[in-house]
Amino acid sequence: MATIEGNLKKWKRGELIGNIALYVCAAALVYFIVGFAVGRSQHIHALELATEISAPVILAAAAFTAAFCSLVYGGAIDRAVKKYVLQTCVENAALMHPERDSLSFYLSMDDSQINLQVNGYKEKIIFDLSPLGKLSLTRKVSALIEVENRLCATFCRLYERGASYKDITYAERSGTRRKSGKTVYVIKDGEPDVKAFKQYLKNK
């Protein structure tokens, strides 16, 4: 059974440091604006000078830290999730019912998992994200997008290999509602959607 693998504790810790660095960036910007304004308006030249010197240094250091952590640790988590989504889809290929020529996929998300259902079937493909711990909104969105990209890649690849489909769509939903988001086409009227096919070729 597929699972998210890797040095998750280290990656999550690094990602947290990066998020803290972003808050430091915001604080440094506020410090500069307020300190400089007060120093100028109150004729406190020492404060004005100190703000001009220290704030850019703090801002640059924090920005570098945030970018580094996002690239190294956030990127590692993204790659682990991408690999896991692919493995889960492969293991549950039959539940995607590729033999049908018209498919409507529905995605929903709980605190720690993404659920994927197709048409009226009761079975769900579950993407368990609990190994990542508490998920930020950004992490939830990126994981959801990864599943959507995998749907595009799967059916565009099958189309390239000669499979015939009328319509393949997906939509997000919340709770027990049938659909709560916009319907997105992967294949429409027997042809791949332009945007979906470009996405597929980009990640091919």
PDB file of C-alpha atoms in Angstrom:
ATOM      1  CA  MET A   1       0.000   0.000   0.000  1.00  0.00           C
ATOM      2  CA  ALA A   2       1.370   3.376  -1.029  1.00  0.00           C
ATOM      3  CA  THR A   3       2.346   5.913   1.603  1.00  0.00           C
ATOM      4  CA  ILE A   4       4.170   9.220   1.690  1.00  0.00           C
ATOM      5  CA  GLU A   5       7.819   8.389   2.261  1.00  0.00           C
ATOM      6  CA  GLY A   6      10.918  10.388   3.118  1.00  0.00           C
ATOM      7  CA  ASN A   7      12.518  12.329   5.949  1.00  0.00           C
ATOM      8  CA  LEU A   8       9.206  13.985   6.773  1.00  0.00           C
ATOM      9  CA  LYS A   9      10.203  15.327  10.197  1.00  0.00           C
ATOM     10  CA  LYS A  10      13.223  17.105   8.763  1.00  0.00           C
ATOM     11  CA  TRP A  11      11.271  18.463   5.806  1.00  0.00           C
ATOM     12  CA  LYS A  12       8.397  19.690   7.978  1.00  0.00           C
ATOM     13  CA  ARG A  13      10.833  21.349  10.378  1.00  0.00           C
ATOM     14  CA  GLY A  14      12.604  23.062   7.485  1.00  0.00           C
ATOM     15  CA  GLU A  15       9.294  24.191   6.011  1.00  0.00           C
ATOM     16  CA  LEU A  16       8.271  25.610   9.401  1.00  0.00           C
ATOM     17  CA  ILE A  17      11.512  27.601   9.593  1.00  0.00           C
ATOM     18  CA  GLY A  18      10.754  28.966   6.134  1.00  0.00           C
ATOM     19  CA  ASN A  19       7.257  30.020   7.212  1.00  0.00           C
ATOM     20  CA  ILE A  20       8.674  31.746  10.288  1.00  0.00           C
ATOM     21  CA  ALA A  21      11.139  33.556   8.036  1.00  0.00           C
ATOM     22  CA  LEU A  22       8.197  34.885   6.008  1.00  0.00           C
ATOM     23  CA  TYR A  23       6.678  36.360   9.158  1.00  0.00           C
ATOM     24  CA  VAL A  24      10.051  37.913   9.969  1.00  0.00           C
ATOM     25  CA  CYS A  25      10.044  39.492   6.492  1.00  0.00           C
ATOM     26  CA  ALA A  26       6.662  41.056   7.184  1.00  0.00           C
ATOM     27  CA  ALA A  27       7.766  42.235  10.635  1.00  0.00           C
ATOM     28  CA  ALA A  28      10.965  43.750   9.218  1.00  0.00           C
ATOM     29  CA  LEU A  29       8.955  45.661   6.633  1.00  0.00           C
ATOM     30  CA  VAL A  30       6.604  47.041   9.300  1.00  0.00           C
ATOM     31  CA  TYR A  31       9.610  47.892  11.497  1.00  0.00           C
ATOM     32  CA  PHE A  32      11.200  49.825   8.655  1.00  0.00           C
ATOM     33  CA  ILE A  33       8.043  51.772   7.793  1.00  0.00           C
ATOM     34  CA  VAL A  34       7.185  52.653  11.382  1.00  0.00           C
ATOM     35  CA  GLY A  35      10.757  53.247  12.594  1.00  0.00           C
ATOM     36  CA  PHE A  36      11.700  55.424   9.653  1.00  0.00           C
ATOM     37  CA  ALA A  37       8.455  57.402   9.816  1.00  0.00           C
ATOM     38  CA  VAL A  38       8.777  58.023  13.567  1.00  0.00           C
ATOM     39  CA  GLY A  39      12.454  58.883  13.282  1.00  0.00           C
ATOM     40  CA  ARG A  40      11.804  61.348  10.472  1.00  0.00           C
ATOM     41  CA  SER A  41       8.722  62.971  12.018  1.00  0.00           C
ATOM     42  CA  GLN A  42      10.244  63.252  15.512  1.00  0.00           C
ATOM     43  CA  HIS A  43      13.693  64.222  14.228  1.00  0.00           C
ATOM     44  CA  ILE A  44      15.280  61.215  15.929  1.00  0.00           C
ATOM     45  CA  HIS A  45      18.169  60.769  13.526  1.00  0.00           C
ATOM     46  CA  ALA A  46      19.642  57.805  15.408  1.00  0.00           C
ATOM     47  CA  LEU A  47      16.379  55.858  15.030  1.00  0.00           C
ATOM     48  CA  GLU A  48      16.070  56.861  11.388  1.00  0.00           C
ATOM     49  CA  LEU A  49      19.632  55.752  10.644  1.00  0.00           C
ATOM     50  CA  ALA A  50      19.332  52.516  12.623  1.00  0.00           C
ATOM     51  CA  THR A  51      16.146  51.635  10.780  1.00  0.00           C
ATOM     52  CA  GLU A  52      17.708  52.326   7.373  1.00  0.00           C
ATOM     53  CA  ILE A  53      20.670  50.105   8.181  1.00  0.00           C
ATOM     54  CA  SER A  54      19.124  47.187  10.070  1.00  0.00           C
ATOM     55  CA  ALA A  55      15.749  46.669   8.393  1.00  0.00           C
ATOM     56  CA  PRO A  56      17.106  45.850   4.893  1.00  0.00           C
ATOM     57  CA  VAL A  57      19.640  43.423   6.393  1.00  0.00           C
ATOM     58  CA  ILE A  58      16.959  41.611   8.395  1.00  0.00           C
ATOM     59  CA  LEU A  59      14.603  41.592   5.404  1.00  0.00           C
ATOM     60  CA  ALA A  60      17.249  40.182   3.054  1.00  0.00           C
ATOM     61  CA  ALA A  61      18.343  37.464   5.496  1.00  0.00           C
ATOM     62  CA  ALA A  62      14.754  36.404   6.209  1.00  0.00           C
ATOM     63  CA  ALA A  63      13.835  36.407   2.511  1.00  0.00           C
ATOM     64  CA  PHE A  64      16.859  34.240   1.670  1.00  0.00           C
ATOM     65  CA  THR A  65      15.973  31.794   4.457  1.00  0.00           C
ATOM     66  CA  ALA A  66      12.343  31.578   3.342  1.00  0.00           C
ATOM     67  CA  ALA A  67      13.311  30.991  -0.294  1.00  0.00           C
ATOM     68  CA  PHE A  68      15.919  28.372   0.618  1.00  0.00           C
ATOM     69  CA  CYS A  69      13.559  26.433   2.892  1.00  0.00           C
ATOM     70  CA  SER A  70      10.765  26.555   0.326  1.00  0.00           C
ATOM     71  CA  LEU A  71      13.034  25.249  -2.415  1.00  0.00           C
ATOM     72  CA  VAL A  72      14.803  22.539  -0.413  1.00  0.00           C
ATOM     73  CA  TYR A  73      12.259  21.344   2.151  1.00  0.00           C
ATOM     74  CA  GLY A  74       8.981  22.406   0.577  1.00  0.00           C
ATOM     75  CA  GLY A  75      10.179  21.018  -2.752  1.00  0.00           C
ATOM     76  CA  ALA A  76      11.057  17.684  -1.148  1.00  0.00           C
ATOM     77  CA  ILE A  77       7.541  17.396   0.316  1.00  0.00           C
ATOM     78  CA  ASP A  78       5.998  18.294  -3.062  1.00  0.00           C
ATOM     79  CA  ARG A  79       7.998  15.549  -4.782  1.00  0.00           C
ATOM     80  CA  ALA A  80       7.054  12.996  -2.108  1.00  0.00           C
ATOM     81  CA  VAL A  81       3.358  13.868  -2.470  1.00  0.00           C
ATOM     82  CA  LYS A  82       3.589  13.669  -6.278  1.00  0.00           C
ATOM     83  CA  LYS A  83       5.161  10.210  -6.086  1.00  0.00           C
ATOM     84  CA  TYR A  84       2.548   9.065  -3.563  1.00  0.00           C
ATOM     85  CA  VAL A  85      -0.361  10.316  -5.692  1.00  0.00           C
ATOM     86  CA  LEU A  86       1.014   8.436  -8.708  1.00  0.00           C
ATOM     87  CA  GLN A  87       1.476   5.212  -6.715  1.00  0.00           C
ATOM     88  CA  THR A  88      -2.016   5.452  -5.224  1.00  0.00           C
ATOM     89  CA  CYS A  89      -3.591   5.951  -8.658  1.00  0.00           C
ATOM     90  CA  VAL A  90      -1.669   2.971 -10.039  1.00  0.00           C
ATOM     91  CA  GLU A  91      -2.758   0.758  -7.127  1.00  0.00           C
ATOM     92  CA  ASN A  92      -6.395   1.841  -7.575  1.00  0.00           C
ATOM     93  CA  ALA A  93      -6.474   2.021 -11.368  1.00  0.00           C
ATOM     94  CA  ALA A  94      -9.587  -0.175 -11.578  1.00  0.00           C
ATOM     95  CA  LEU A  95     -11.529   2.254  -9.344  1.00  0.00           C
ATOM     96  CA  MET A  96     -10.947   5.001 -11.911  1.00  0.00           C
ATOM     97  CA  HIS A  97     -12.968   2.904 -14.399  1.00  0.00           C
ATOM     98  CA  PRO A  98     -10.903   3.723 -17.496  1.00  0.00           C
ATOM     99  CA  GLU A  99     -13.076   1.264 -19.459  1.00  0.00           C
ATOM    100  CA  ARG A 100     -15.964   3.756 -19.357  1.00  0.00           C
ATOM    101  CA  ASP A 101     -16.098   6.351 -22.133  1.00  0.00           C
ATOM    102  CA  SER A 102     -17.702   9.087 -20.027  1.00  0.00           C
ATOM    103  CA  LEU A 103     -16.441   9.806 -16.514  1.00  0.00           C
ATOM    104  CA  SER A 104     -17.127  12.531 -13.957  1.00  0.00           C
ATOM    105  CA  PHE A 105     -14.688  12.649 -11.042  1.00  0.00           C
ATOM    106  CA  TYR A 106     -15.471  14.388  -7.756  1.00  0.00           C
ATOM    107  CA  LEU A 107     -12.775  15.482  -5.318  1.00  0.00           C
ATOM    108  CA  SER A 108     -13.321  16.382  -1.690  1.00  0.00           C
ATOM    109  CA  MET A 109     -10.899  17.065   1.125  1.00  0.00           C
ATOM    110  CA  ASP A 110     -11.014  16.371   4.839  1.00  0.00           C
ATOM    111  CA  ASP A 111      -8.418  17.506   7.365  1.00  0.00           C
ATOM    112  CA  SER A 112      -5.875  14.885   6.334  1.00  0.00           C
ATOM    113  CA  GLN A 113      -7.088  13.155   3.195  1.00  0.00           C
ATOM    114  CA  ILE A 114      -8.371  13.701  -0.328  1.00  0.00           C
ATOM    115  CA  ASN A 115     -11.289  11.569  -1.518  1.00  0.00           C
ATOM    116  CA  LEU A 116     -11.811  10.808  -5.198  1.00  0.00           C
ATOM    117  CA  GLN A 117     -15.046   9.309  -6.517  1.00  0.00           C
ATOM    118  CA  VAL A 118     -16.202   8.736 -10.055  1.00  0.00           C
ATOM    119  CA  ASN A 119     -19.759   8.881 -11.448  1.00  0.00           C
ATOM    120  CA  GLY A 120     -22.188   7.100  -9.141  1.00  0.00           C
ATOM    121  CA  TYR A 121     -19.793   4.507  -7.751  1.00  0.00           C
ATOM    122  CA  LYS A 122     -19.612   4.218  -3.963  1.00  0.00           C
ATOM    123  CA  GLU A 123     -15.930   3.259  -3.863  1.00  0.00           C
ATOM    124  CA  LYS A 124     -13.458   6.027  -3.114  1.00  0.00           C
ATOM    125  CA  ILE A 125      -9.798   6.410  -3.859  1.00  0.00           C
ATOM    126  CA  ILE A 126      -8.329   7.846  -0.676  1.00  0.00           C
ATOM    127  CA  PHE A 127      -5.112   9.864  -0.619  1.00  0.00           C
ATOM    128  CA  ASP A 128      -3.938   9.794   2.984  1.00  0.00           C
ATOM    129  CA  LEU A 129      -1.904  12.904   3.829  1.00  0.00           C
ATOM    130  CA  SER A 130      -1.786  12.289   7.597  1.00  0.00           C
ATOM    131  CA  PRO A 131       1.982  11.485   7.578  1.00  0.00           C
ATOM    132  CA  LEU A 132       2.498  15.205   6.852  1.00  0.00           C
ATOM    133  CA  GLY A 133       0.805  16.183  10.125  1.00  0.00           C
ATOM    134  CA  LYS A 134      -1.381  19.277  10.315  1.00  0.00           C
ATOM    135  CA  LEU A 135      -1.732  20.678   6.816  1.00  0.00           C
ATOM    136  CA  SER A 136      -1.605  24.350   5.960  1.00  0.00           C
ATOM    137  CA  LEU A 137      -4.105  25.724   3.443  1.00  0.00           C
ATOM    138  CA  THR A 138      -1.292  26.044   0.896  1.00  0.00           C
ATOM    139  CA  ARG A 139      -0.285  22.407   1.369  1.00  0.00           C
ATOM    140  CA  LYS A 140      -3.906  21.251   1.010  1.00  0.00           C
ATOM    141  CA  VAL A 141      -4.330  23.187  -2.220  1.00  0.00           C
ATOM    142  CA  SER A 142      -1.055  21.914  -3.694  1.00  0.00           C
ATOM    143  CA  ALA A 143      -1.979  18.294  -2.873  1.00  0.00           C
ATOM    144  CA  LEU A 144      -5.412  18.743  -4.440  1.00  0.00           C
ATOM    145  CA  ILE A 145      -3.851  20.217  -7.580  1.00  0.00           C
ATOM    146  CA  GLU A 146      -1.471  17.254  -7.748  1.00  0.00           C
ATOM    147  CA  VAL A 147      -4.404  14.821  -7.822  1.00  0.00           C
ATOM    148  CA  GLU A 148      -6.106  16.901 -10.524  1.00  0.00           C
ATOM    149  CA  ASN A 149      -2.906  16.959 -12.581  1.00  0.00           C
ATOM    150  CA  ARG A 150      -2.667  13.186 -12.236  1.00  0.00           C
ATOM    151  CA  LEU A 151      -6.195  12.812 -13.627  1.00  0.00           C
ATOM    152  CA  CYS A 152      -5.195  14.938 -16.611  1.00  0.00           C
ATOM    153  CA  ALA A 153      -1.998  12.962 -17.163  1.00  0.00           C
ATOM    154  CA  THR A 154      -3.723   9.583 -16.846  1.00  0.00           C
ATOM    155  CA  PHE A 155      -6.487  10.149 -19.361  1.00  0.00           C
ATOM    156  CA  CYS A 156      -4.437  12.218 -21.797  1.00  0.00           C
ATOM    157  CA  ARG A 157      -1.884   9.379 -21.849  1.00  0.00           C
ATOM    158  CA  LEU A 158      -4.608   6.789 -22.413  1.00  0.00           C
ATOM    159  CA  TYR A 159      -5.980   8.948 -25.228  1.00  0.00           C
ATOM    160  CA  GLU A 160      -2.528   9.124 -26.830  1.00  0.00           C
ATOM    161  CA  ARG A 161      -2.327   5.348 -26.649  1.00  0.00           C
ATOM    162  CA  GLY A 162      -5.574   4.935 -28.549  1.00  0.00           C
ATOM    163  CA  ALA A 163      -8.287   4.882 -25.882  1.00  0.00           C
ATOM    164  CA  SER A 164     -11.576   6.468 -26.935  1.00  0.00           C
ATOM    165  CA  TYR A 165     -13.478   8.771 -24.584  1.00  0.00           C
ATOM    166  CA  LYS A 166     -16.458  11.086 -24.983  1.00  0.00           C
ATOM    167  CA  ASP A 167     -16.091  13.264 -21.889  1.00  0.00           C
ATOM    168  CA  ILE A 168     -13.802  13.171 -18.848  1.00  0.00           C
ATOM    169  CA  THR A 169     -14.391  15.836 -16.220  1.00  0.00           C
ATOM    170  CA  TYR A 170     -13.565  16.586 -12.613  1.00  0.00           C
ATOM    171  CA  ALA A 171     -14.998  18.963 -10.034  1.00  0.00           C
ATOM    172  CA  GLU A 172     -14.380  19.739  -6.393  1.00  0.00           C
ATOM    173  CA  ARG A 173     -17.096  19.326  -3.821  1.00  0.00           C
ATOM    174  CA  SER A 174     -17.547  19.862  -0.102  1.00  0.00           C
ATOM    175  CA  GLY A 175     -19.393  17.689   2.369  1.00  0.00           C
ATOM    176  CA  THR A 176     -22.184  15.605   0.866  1.00  0.00           C
ATOM    177  CA  ARG A 177     -22.887  18.007  -1.984  1.00  0.00           C
ATOM    178  CA  ARG A 178     -22.681  16.473  -5.434  1.00  0.00           C
ATOM    179  CA  LYS A 179     -20.630  19.363  -6.748  1.00  0.00           C
ATOM    180  CA  SER A 180     -19.529  22.700  -5.349  1.00  0.00           C
ATOM    181  CA  GLY A 181     -16.795  23.738  -7.755  1.00  0.00           C
ATOM    182  CA  LYS A 182     -16.443  24.425 -11.446  1.00  0.00           C
ATOM    183  CA  THR A 183     -16.504  21.440 -13.802  1.00  0.00           C
ATOM    184  CA  VAL A 184     -13.141  21.083 -15.535  1.00  0.00           C
ATOM    185  CA  TYR A 185     -12.788  19.075 -18.733  1.00  0.00           C
ATOM    186  CA  VAL A 186      -9.897  16.716 -19.371  1.00  0.00           C
ATOM    187  CA  ILE A 187     -11.497  15.344 -22.536  1.00  0.00           C
ATOM    188  CA  LYS A 188     -14.468  16.975 -24.232  1.00  0.00           C
ATOM    189  CA  ASP A 189     -16.393  15.647 -27.232  1.00  0.00           C
ATOM    190  CA  GLY A 190     -13.756  13.002 -27.822  1.00  0.00           C
ATOM    191  CA  GLU A 191     -10.769  15.386 -27.820  1.00  0.00           C
ATOM    192  CA  PRO A 192      -8.400  16.421 -25.001  1.00  0.00           C
ATOM    193  CA  ASP A 193      -9.086  19.853 -23.556  1.00  0.00           C
ATOM    194  CA  VAL A 194      -6.386  22.281 -24.705  1.00  0.00           C
ATOM    195  CA  LYS A 195      -5.373  23.388 -21.201  1.00  0.00           C
ATOM    196  CA  ALA A 196      -5.419  19.838 -19.840  1.00  0.00           C
ATOM    197  CA  PHE A 197      -3.297  18.549 -22.729  1.00  0.00           C
ATOM    198  CA  LYS A 198      -0.776  21.362 -22.318  1.00  0.00           C
ATOM    199  CA  GLN A 199      -0.503  20.508 -18.627  1.00  0.00           C
ATOM    200  CA  TYR A 200       0.024  16.867 -19.534  1.00  0.00           C
ATOM    201  CA  LEU A 201       2.766  17.670 -22.037  1.00  0.00           C
ATOM    202  CA  LYS A 202       4.438  20.013 -19.550  1.00  0.00           C
ATOM    203  CA  ASN A 203       4.743  17.255 -16.959  1.00  0.00           C
ATOM    204  CA  LYS A 204       5.277  14.381 -19.380  1.00  0.00           C
TER     205      LYS A 204
END
